[in-house]
Coordinates of C-alpha atoms in Angstrom, one line a residue:
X1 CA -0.6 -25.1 -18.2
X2 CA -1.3 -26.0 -14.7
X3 CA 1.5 -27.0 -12.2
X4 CA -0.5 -30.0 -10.4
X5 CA -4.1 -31.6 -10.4
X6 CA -6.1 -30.1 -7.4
X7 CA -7.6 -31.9 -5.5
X8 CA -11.7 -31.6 -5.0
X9 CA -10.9 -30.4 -1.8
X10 CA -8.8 -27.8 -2.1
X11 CA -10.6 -26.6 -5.0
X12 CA -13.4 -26.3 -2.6
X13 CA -11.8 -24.7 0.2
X14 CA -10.7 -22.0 -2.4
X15 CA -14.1 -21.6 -3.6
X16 CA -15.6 -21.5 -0.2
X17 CA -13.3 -18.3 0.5
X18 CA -14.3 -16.6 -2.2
X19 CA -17.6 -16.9 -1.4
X20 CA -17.2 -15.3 2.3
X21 CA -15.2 -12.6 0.6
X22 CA -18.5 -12.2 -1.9
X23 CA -20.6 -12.4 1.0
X24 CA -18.9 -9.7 3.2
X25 CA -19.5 -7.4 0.5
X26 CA -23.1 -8.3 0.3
X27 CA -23.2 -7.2 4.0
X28 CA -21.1 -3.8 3.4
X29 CA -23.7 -3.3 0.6
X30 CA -26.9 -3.6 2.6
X31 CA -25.0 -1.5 5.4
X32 CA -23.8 1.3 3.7
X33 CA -26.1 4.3 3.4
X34 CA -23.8 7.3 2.5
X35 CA -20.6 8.5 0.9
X36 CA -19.1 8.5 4.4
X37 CA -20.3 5.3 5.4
X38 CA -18.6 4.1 1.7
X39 CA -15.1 5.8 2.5
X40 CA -14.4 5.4 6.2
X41 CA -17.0 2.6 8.1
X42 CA -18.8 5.5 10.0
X43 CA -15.7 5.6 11.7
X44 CA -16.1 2.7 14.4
X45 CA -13.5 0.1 14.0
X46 CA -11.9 -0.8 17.2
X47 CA -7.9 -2.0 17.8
X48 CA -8.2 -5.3 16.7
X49 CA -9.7 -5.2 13.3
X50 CA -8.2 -1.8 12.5
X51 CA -4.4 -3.4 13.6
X52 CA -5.4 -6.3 11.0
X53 CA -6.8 -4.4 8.3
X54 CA -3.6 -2.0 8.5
X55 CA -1.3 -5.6 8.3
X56 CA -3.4 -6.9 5.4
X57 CA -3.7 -3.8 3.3
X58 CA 0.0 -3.2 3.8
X59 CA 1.5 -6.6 3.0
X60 CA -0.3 -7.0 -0.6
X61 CA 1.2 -9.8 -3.4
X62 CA 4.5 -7.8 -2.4
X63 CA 5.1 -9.8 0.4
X64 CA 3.7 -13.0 -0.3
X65 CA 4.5 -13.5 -3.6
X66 CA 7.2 -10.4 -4.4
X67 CA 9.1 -10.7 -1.2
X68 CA 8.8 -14.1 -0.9
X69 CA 10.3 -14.5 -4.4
X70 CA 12.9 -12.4 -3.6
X71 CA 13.9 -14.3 -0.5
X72 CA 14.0 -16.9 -3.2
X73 CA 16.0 -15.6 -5.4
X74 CA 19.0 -13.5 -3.0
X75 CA 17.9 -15.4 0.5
X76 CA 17.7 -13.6 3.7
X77 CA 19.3 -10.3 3.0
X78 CA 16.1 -8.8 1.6
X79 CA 14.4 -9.1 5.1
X80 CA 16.2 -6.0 6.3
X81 CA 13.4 -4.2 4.4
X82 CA 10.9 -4.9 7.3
X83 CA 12.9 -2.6 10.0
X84 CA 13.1 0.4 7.3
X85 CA 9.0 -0.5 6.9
X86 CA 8.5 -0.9 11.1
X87 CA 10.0 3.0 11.5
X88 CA 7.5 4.1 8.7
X89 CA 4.9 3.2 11.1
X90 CA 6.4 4.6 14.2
X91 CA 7.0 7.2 12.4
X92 CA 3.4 7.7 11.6
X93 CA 2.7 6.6 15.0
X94 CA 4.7 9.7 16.6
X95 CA 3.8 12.6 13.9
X96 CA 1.1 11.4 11.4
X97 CA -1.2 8.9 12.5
X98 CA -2.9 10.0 15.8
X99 CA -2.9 13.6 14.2
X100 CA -4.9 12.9 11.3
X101 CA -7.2 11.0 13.1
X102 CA -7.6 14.2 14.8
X103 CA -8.5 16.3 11.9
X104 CA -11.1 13.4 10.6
X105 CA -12.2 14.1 7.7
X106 CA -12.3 11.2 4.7
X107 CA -9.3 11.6 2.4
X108 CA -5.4 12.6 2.3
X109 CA -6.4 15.5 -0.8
X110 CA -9.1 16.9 2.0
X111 CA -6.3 17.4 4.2
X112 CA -4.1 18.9 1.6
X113 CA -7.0 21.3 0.9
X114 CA -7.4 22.4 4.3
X115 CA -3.3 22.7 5.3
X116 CA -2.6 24.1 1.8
X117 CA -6.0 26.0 0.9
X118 CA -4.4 29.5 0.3
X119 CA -4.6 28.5 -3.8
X120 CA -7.2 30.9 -4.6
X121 CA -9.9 28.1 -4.8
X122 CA -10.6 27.4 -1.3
X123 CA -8.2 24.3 -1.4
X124 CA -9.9 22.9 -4.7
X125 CA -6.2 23.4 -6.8
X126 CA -4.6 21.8 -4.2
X127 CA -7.2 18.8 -3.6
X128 CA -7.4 18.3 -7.4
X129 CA -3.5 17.6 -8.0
X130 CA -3.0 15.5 -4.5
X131 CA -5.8 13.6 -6.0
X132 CA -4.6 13.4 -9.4
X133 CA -0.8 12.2 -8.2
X134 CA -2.7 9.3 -5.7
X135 CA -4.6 7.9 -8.9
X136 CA -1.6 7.9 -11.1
X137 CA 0.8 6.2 -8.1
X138 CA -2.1 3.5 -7.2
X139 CA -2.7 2.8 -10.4
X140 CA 1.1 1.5 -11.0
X141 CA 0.4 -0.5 -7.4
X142 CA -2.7 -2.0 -8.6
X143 CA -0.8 -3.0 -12.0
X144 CA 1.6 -5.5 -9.3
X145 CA -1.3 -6.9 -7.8
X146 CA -2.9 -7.8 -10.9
X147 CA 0.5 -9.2 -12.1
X148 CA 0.7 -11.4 -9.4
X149 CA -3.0 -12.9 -9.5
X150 CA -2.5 -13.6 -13.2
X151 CA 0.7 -15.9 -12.0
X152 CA -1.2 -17.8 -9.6
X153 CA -4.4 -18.6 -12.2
X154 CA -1.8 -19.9 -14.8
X155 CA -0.1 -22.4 -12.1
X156 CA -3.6 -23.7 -10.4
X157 CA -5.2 -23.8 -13.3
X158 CA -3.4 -23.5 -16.5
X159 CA -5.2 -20.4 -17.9
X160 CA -3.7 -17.3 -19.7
X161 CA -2.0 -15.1 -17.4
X162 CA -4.5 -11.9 -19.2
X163 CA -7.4 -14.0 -17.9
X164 CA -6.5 -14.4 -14.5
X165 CA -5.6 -10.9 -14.3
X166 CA -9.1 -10.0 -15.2
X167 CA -10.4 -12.6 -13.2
X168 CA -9.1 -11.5 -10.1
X169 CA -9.5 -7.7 -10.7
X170 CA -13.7 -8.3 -11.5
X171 CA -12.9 -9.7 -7.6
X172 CA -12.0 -7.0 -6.2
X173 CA -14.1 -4.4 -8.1
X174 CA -17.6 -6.6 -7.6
X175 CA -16.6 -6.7 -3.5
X176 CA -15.2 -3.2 -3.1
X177 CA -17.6 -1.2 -5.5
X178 CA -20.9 -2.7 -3.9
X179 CA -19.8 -2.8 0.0
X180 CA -17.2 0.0 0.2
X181 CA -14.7 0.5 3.8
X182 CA -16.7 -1.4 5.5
X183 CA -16.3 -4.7 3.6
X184 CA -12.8 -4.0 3.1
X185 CA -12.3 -3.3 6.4
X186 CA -13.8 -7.1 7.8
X187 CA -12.1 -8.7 4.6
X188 CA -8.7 -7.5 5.6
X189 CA -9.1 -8.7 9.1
X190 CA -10.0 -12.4 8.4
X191 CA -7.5 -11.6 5.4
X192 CA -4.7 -10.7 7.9
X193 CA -5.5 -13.9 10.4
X194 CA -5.4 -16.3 7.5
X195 CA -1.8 -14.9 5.6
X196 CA -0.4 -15.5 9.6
X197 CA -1.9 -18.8 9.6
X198 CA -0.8 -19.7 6.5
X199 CA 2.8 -18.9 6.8
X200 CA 2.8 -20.2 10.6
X201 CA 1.5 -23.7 9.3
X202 CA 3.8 -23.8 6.3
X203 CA 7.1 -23.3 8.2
X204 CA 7.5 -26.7 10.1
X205 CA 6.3 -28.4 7.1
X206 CA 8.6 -27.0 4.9
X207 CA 12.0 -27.2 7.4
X208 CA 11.1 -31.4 7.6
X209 CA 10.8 -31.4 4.0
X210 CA 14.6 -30.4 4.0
X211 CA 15.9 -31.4 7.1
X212 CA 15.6 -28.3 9.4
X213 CA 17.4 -24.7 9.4
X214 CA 20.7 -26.4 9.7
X215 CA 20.6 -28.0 6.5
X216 CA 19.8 -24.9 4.5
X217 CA 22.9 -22.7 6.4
X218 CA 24.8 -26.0 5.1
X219 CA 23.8 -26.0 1.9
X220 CA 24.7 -22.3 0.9
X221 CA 27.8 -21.9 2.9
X222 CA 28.9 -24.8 0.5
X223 CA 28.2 -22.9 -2.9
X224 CA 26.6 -19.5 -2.3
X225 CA 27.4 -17.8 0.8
X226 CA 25.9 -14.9 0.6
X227 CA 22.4 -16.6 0.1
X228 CA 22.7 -16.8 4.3
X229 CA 24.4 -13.9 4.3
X230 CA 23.5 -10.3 3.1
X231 CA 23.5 -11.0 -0.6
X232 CA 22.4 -7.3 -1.1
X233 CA 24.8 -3.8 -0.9
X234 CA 24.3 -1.6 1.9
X235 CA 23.3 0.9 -0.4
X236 CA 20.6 -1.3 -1.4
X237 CA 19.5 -2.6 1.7
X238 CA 19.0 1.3 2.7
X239 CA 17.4 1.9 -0.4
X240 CA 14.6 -0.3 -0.2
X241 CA 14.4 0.5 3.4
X242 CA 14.2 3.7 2.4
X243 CA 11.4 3.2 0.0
X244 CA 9.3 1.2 2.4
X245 CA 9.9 3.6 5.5
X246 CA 8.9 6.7 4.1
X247 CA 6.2 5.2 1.7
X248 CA 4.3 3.8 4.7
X249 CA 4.5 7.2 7.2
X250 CA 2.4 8.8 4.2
X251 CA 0.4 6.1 3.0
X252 CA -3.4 7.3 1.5
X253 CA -4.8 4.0 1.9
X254 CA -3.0 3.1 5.5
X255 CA -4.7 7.0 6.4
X256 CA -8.1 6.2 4.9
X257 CA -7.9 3.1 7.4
X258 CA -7.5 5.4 10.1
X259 CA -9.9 7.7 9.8
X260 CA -12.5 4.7 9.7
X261 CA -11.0 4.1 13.8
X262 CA -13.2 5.5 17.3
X263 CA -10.0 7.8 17.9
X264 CA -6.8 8.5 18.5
X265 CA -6.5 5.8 21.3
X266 CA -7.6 3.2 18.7
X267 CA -5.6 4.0 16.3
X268 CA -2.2 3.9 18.3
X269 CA -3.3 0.5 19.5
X270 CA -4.0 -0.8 16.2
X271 CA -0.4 0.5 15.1
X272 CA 1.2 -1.7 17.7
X273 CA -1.5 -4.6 16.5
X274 CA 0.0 -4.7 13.2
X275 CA 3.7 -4.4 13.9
X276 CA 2.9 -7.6 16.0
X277 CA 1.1 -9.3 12.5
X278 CA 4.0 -7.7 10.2
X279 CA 6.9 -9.8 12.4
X280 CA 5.6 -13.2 12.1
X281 CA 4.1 -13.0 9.0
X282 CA 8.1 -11.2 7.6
X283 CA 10.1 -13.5 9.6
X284 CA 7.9 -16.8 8.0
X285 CA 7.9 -15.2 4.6
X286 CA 12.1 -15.1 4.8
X287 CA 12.5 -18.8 6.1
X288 CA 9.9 -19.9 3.4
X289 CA 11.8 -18.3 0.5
X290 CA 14.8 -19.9 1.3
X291 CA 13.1 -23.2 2.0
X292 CA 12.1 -22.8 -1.7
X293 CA 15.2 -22.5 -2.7
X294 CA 16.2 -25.7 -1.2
X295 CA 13.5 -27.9 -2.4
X296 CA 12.8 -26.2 -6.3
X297 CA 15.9 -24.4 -7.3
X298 CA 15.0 -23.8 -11.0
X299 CA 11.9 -21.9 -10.9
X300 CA 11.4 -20.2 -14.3
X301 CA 10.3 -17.2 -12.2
X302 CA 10.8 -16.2 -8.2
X303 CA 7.3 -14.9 -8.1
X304 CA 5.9 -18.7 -8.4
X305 CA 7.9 -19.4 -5.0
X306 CA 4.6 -19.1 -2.4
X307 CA 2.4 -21.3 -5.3
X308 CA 4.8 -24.1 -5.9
X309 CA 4.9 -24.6 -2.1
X310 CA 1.5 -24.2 -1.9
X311 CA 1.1 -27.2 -4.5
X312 CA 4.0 -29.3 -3.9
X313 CA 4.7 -29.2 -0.2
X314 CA 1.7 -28.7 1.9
X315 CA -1.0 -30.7 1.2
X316 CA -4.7 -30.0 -0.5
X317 CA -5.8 -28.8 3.0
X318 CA -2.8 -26.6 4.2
X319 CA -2.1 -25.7 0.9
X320 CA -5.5 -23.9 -0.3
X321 CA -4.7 -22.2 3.2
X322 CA -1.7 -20.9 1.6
X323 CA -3.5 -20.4 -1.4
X324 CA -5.8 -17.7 0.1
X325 CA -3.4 -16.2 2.1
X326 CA -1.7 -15.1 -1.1
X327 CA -4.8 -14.2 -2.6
X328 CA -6.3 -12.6 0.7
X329 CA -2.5 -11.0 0.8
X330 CA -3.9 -9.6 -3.3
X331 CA -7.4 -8.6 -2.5
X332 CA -6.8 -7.1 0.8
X333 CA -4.4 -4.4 -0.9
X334 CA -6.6 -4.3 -4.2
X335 CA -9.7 -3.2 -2.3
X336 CA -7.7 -0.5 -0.1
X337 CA -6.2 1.0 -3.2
X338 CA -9.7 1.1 -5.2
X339 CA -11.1 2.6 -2.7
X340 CA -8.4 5.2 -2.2
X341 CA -8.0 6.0 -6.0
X342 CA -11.7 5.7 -6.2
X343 CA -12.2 8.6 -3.6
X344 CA -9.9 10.6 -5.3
X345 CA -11.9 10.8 -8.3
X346 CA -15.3 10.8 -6.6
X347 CA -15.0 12.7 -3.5
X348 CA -12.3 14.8 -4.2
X349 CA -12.5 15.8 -8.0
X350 CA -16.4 15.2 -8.5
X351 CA -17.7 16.0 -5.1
X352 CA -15.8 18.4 -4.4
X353 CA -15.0 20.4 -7.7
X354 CA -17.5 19.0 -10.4
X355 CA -21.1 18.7 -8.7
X356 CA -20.6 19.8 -4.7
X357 CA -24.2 19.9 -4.6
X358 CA -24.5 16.3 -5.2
X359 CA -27.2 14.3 -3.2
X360 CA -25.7 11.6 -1.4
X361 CA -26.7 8.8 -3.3
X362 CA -25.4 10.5 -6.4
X363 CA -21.5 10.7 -4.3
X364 CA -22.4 6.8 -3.7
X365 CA -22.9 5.6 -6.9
X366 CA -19.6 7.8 -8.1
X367 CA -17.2 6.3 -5.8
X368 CA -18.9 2.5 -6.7
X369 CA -18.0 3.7 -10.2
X370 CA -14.8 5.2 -10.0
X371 CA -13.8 1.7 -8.1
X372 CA -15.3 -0.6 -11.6
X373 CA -13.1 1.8 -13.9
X374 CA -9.5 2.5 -11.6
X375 CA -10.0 -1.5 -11.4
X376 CA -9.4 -1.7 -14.8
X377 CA -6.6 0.4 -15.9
X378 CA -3.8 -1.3 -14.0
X379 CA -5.3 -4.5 -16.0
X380 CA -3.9 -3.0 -19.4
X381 CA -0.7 -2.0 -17.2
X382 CA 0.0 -5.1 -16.2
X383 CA 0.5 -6.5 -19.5
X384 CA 3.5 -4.4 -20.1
X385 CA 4.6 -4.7 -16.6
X386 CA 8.4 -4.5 -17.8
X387 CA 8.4 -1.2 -18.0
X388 CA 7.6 -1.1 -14.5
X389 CA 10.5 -3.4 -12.9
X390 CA 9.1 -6.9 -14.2
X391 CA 9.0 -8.4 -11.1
X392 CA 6.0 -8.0 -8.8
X393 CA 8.4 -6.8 -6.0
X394 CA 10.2 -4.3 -7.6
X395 CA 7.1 -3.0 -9.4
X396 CA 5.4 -2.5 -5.7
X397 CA 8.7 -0.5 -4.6
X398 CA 8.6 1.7 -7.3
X399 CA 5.1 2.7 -6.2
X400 CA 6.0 2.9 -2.6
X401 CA 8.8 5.4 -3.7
X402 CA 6.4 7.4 -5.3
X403 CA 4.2 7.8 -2.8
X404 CA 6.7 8.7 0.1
X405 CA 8.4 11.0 -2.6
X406 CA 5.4 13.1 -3.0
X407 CA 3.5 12.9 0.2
X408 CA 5.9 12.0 3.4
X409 CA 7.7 15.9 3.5
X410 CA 3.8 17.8 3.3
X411 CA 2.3 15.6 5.3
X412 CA 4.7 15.5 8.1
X413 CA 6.0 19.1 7.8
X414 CA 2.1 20.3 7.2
X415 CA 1.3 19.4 10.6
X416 CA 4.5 20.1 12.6
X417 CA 5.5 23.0 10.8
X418 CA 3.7 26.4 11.1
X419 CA 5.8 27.8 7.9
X420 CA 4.6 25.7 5.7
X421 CA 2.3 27.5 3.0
X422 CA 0.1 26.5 0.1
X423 CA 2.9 27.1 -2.7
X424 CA 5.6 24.9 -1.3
X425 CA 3.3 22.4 -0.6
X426 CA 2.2 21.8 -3.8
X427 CA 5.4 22.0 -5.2
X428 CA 6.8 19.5 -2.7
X429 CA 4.2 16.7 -3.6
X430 CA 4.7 17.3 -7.7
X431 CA 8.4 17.9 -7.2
X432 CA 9.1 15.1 -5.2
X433 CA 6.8 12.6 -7.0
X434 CA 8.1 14.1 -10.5
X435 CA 11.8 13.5 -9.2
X436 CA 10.7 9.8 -8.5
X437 CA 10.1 8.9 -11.7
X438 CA 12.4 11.0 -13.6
X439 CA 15.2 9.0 -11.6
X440 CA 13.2 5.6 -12.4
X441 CA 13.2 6.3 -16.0
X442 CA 17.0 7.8 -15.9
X443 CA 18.2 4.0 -14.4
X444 CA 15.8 1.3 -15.5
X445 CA 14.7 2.8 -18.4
X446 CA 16.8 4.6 -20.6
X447 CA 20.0 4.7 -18.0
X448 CA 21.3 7.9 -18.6
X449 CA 21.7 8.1 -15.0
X450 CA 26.1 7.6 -14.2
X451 CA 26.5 4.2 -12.6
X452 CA 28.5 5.9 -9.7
X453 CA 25.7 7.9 -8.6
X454 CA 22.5 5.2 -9.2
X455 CA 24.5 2.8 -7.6
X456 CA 25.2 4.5 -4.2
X457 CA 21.7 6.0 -4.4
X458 CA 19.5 3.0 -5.6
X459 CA 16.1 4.0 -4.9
X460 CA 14.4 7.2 -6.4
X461 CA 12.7 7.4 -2.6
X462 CA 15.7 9.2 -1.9
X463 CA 16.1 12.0 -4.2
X464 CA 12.4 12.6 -3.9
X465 CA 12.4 12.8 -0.6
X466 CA 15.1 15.3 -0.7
X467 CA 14.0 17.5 -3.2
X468 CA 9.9 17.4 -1.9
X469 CA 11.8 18.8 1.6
X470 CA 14.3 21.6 -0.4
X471 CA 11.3 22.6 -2.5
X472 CA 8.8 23.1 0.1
X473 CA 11.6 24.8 2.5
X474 CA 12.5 27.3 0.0
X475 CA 9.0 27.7 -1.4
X476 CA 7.5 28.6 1.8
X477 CA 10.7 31.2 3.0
X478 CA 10.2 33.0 -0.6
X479 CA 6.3 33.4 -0.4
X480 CA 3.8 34.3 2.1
X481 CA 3.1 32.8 5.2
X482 CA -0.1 30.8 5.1
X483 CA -3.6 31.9 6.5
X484 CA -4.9 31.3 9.9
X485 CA -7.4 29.5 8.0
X486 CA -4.8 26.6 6.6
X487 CA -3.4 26.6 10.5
X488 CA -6.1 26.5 13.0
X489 CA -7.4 23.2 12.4
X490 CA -3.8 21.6 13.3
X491 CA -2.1 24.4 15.6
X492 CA -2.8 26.8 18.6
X493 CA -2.5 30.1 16.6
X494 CA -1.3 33.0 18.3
X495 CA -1.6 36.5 16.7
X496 CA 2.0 36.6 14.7
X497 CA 1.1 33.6 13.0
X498 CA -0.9 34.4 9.3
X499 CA -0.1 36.2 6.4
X500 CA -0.2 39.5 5.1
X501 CA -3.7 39.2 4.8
X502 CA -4.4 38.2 8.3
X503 CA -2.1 40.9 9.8
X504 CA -4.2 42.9 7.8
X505 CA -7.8 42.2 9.4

């Protein structure tokens, strides 16, 4: 049932919302005119909207319902992930970022079948499994997402979680499929601007509700310590920093966003544009959490933390704010990820591999489909999200430590690492991602797994990461070097660099 009768006016600010977002895709519709106009904007987003749309994409449900709720449940301890997540993007700022804007093509699988081409296929082997893993990784991301929209629906308006699920995922599928990048792109930036106005607004409102940040450092120290403390274990704390940091350096959709940027300028500005977004928009999220905790301390779940205040606290005005921030905070990831997945399937497995002498409309209308069905599947997975962690949070940290288990050691070592060849870096990605959730299943699942070793090593980021780097290492010392071919698009190549083959001609 629903938490609260709604008011006609924030019921209407709500609905107004979703009828920009509707609209915006309307205009991404009648201004896309090719697959690369679909996947990447025709590459002319400047600093400002491509800083947003890299805020908004990155902080999905998990922060403003998952890392909100967990601020709720262990207080401010948790907010040591953002520093782990801020070196992910400088990180990507030093080594990844600015060098595959460079390259410039559409997709992280074409840049795995350029670097790691020597497959026998002219790159297509190697495309088809980055592909593949991107789909299976985003399609666990998409089922947290999905989790999270269903929570909201039942507490505004008392329906079945399942049918706010679908609800919001026929959202994001009906914006994304008909007005691709493009729409994402301007939905993430007023997306981005109304999650930092929405936390900004709520803070003040919330501290007078309780009495100001004195009273909540008051109240703990009394009976919980460590709820103003660090409730969490180093280990942990570098764990989920862990997950985050590497996750982020390596992230398809965060890449896809760059490649839509003017140039390498751009895309360094934007960078420092959302690192600025990602502070206040983590520091509010921490001091709302624990204000939470303060006014509703029995919450049958953390995850309804952001909607109860939402309700309760701020007002029909201020709260359908906070209302769309969470739900821009949904939609801004959901589009990204459909798009990504989408790609992989339409650009990179059909385009590419099934029909490359498809007319451009024909690569259109594939990635608008591919979008309607990836949109789906994480719909079914959501309804047995337990197997995933349960909790929106931990379900978007298991993805994040897929993803910087399979891609962070290619992509970084592929472009600063002339050694590097084809074999190891397909082994890397399906090693590392393959170690990711074999150590996920061997802890959460069926904990096989000693206690002594999962609990000084409590994120499978860390093993994946590890074994990606020993497995390409090793790979590339016991084969061939890799073909001038794989190198001259990211190196200056001098005559001892090549294989066999290459010495050879």
């Amino acid at each position: 049932m629903a938490l609260i009768t709604l008011s006609p006016v924030f019921i209407g600010i709500v609905i107004i919302y979703f009828l920009v977002i509707l609209g915006i895709g309307y205009y991404g519709y009648k201004t896309t005119k090719d697959e690369e106009d679909f996947l990447v904007a025709g590459r002319n987003i400047g600093p400002v909207v491509g800083g947003a749309t890299l805020s908004a994409s990155q902080m999905s449900a998990g922060t403003l319902v998952g890392t909100f709720g967990i601020h709720y449940l262990l207080g401010f301890g948790f907010i040591w992930i953002w520093p782990g997540l801020w070196a992910g993007w400088i990180v990507s700022l030093l080594l990844v970022a600015p060098q595959m804007r460079r390259f410039g093509r559409v997709t992280v699988p074409d840049f795995i079948a350029v670097r790691y081409g020597d497959d026998g296929a002219n790159g297509d082997y190697a495309r088809a499994i980055g592909a593949f893993l991107i789909v299976l990784a985003y399609t666990v991301y998409l089922s947290a997402q999905v989790t999270a929209g269903g929570l909201i629906f039942q507490s505004l308006l008392g329906l079945a979680p399942e049918i706010g699920m679908f609800l919001m995922v026929m959202t994001a599928v009906v914006y994304t499929a008909i007005g691709g990048m493009r729409a994402s792109m301007l939905t993430d930036f007023m997306q981005a601007v109304v999650m930092a106005a929405g936390v900004l607004v709520a803070i003040p409102l919330s501290l007078h509700f309780i009495g100001g940040l004195g009273t909540i450092n008051a109240l703990f120290q009394s009976f919980e310590p460590s709820f103003v403390g660090n409730s969490l274990s180093t280990s942990e704390v570098v764990g989920f920093m862990a997950a985050f940091g590497f996750s982020i350096a390596a992230a398809p959709y965060e890449i896809t966003r760059i490649y839509s940027m003017r140039d390498e300028k751009t895309v360094r500005q934007a960078i420092g544009i959302t690192l600025i977004f990602q502070t206040i928009i983590g520091t509010s999220v921490a001091l709302l959490g624990v204000s939470m905790r303060v006014l509703f301390p029995q919450l049958s779940t953390p995850d309804l933390a952001s909607v109860i205040m939402s309700l309760n606290v701020l007002g029909p005005v201020l709260g359908a704010l906070m209302i769309c921030a969470v739900f821009s905070a949904i939609l801004s990831t959901v589009d990204s990820v459909m798009i990504v997945s989408g790609a992989g399937l339409a650009h990179d497995i059909y385009g590419k591999l099934i029909n490359p002498e498809a007319t451009e409309r024909q690569k259109l209308w594939a990635n608008r489909l591919s979008v309607g069905v990836l949109g789906l599947i994480p719909f079914v997975l959501a309804l047995n999200s337990g197997l995933l962690g349960g909790l929106v949070q931990l379900i978007v940290v298991l993805q994040a430590s897929m993803m910087g288990g399979m891609f962070f050691i290619p992509l970084v070592l592929g472009l600063h690492w002339k050694r590097a060849n084809t074999i190891g870096g397909i082994a890397g990605m399906v090693v590392g991602f393959s170690t990711v959730v074999a150590w996920h299943i061997g802890t959460n699942i069926y904990p096989v797994i000693p206690k002594s070793i999962s609990s000084v090593i409590t994120d499978p980021v860390i093993p994946g990461v590890v074994m990606s780097f020993l497995t390409l290492v090793i790979a590339s010392y016991a084969t061939g070097k890799p073909s001038k071919k794989t190198l001259e698009p990211f190196f200056d190549v001098t005559a001892t660099d090549g294989g066999q083959e290459d010495q050879e001609h």
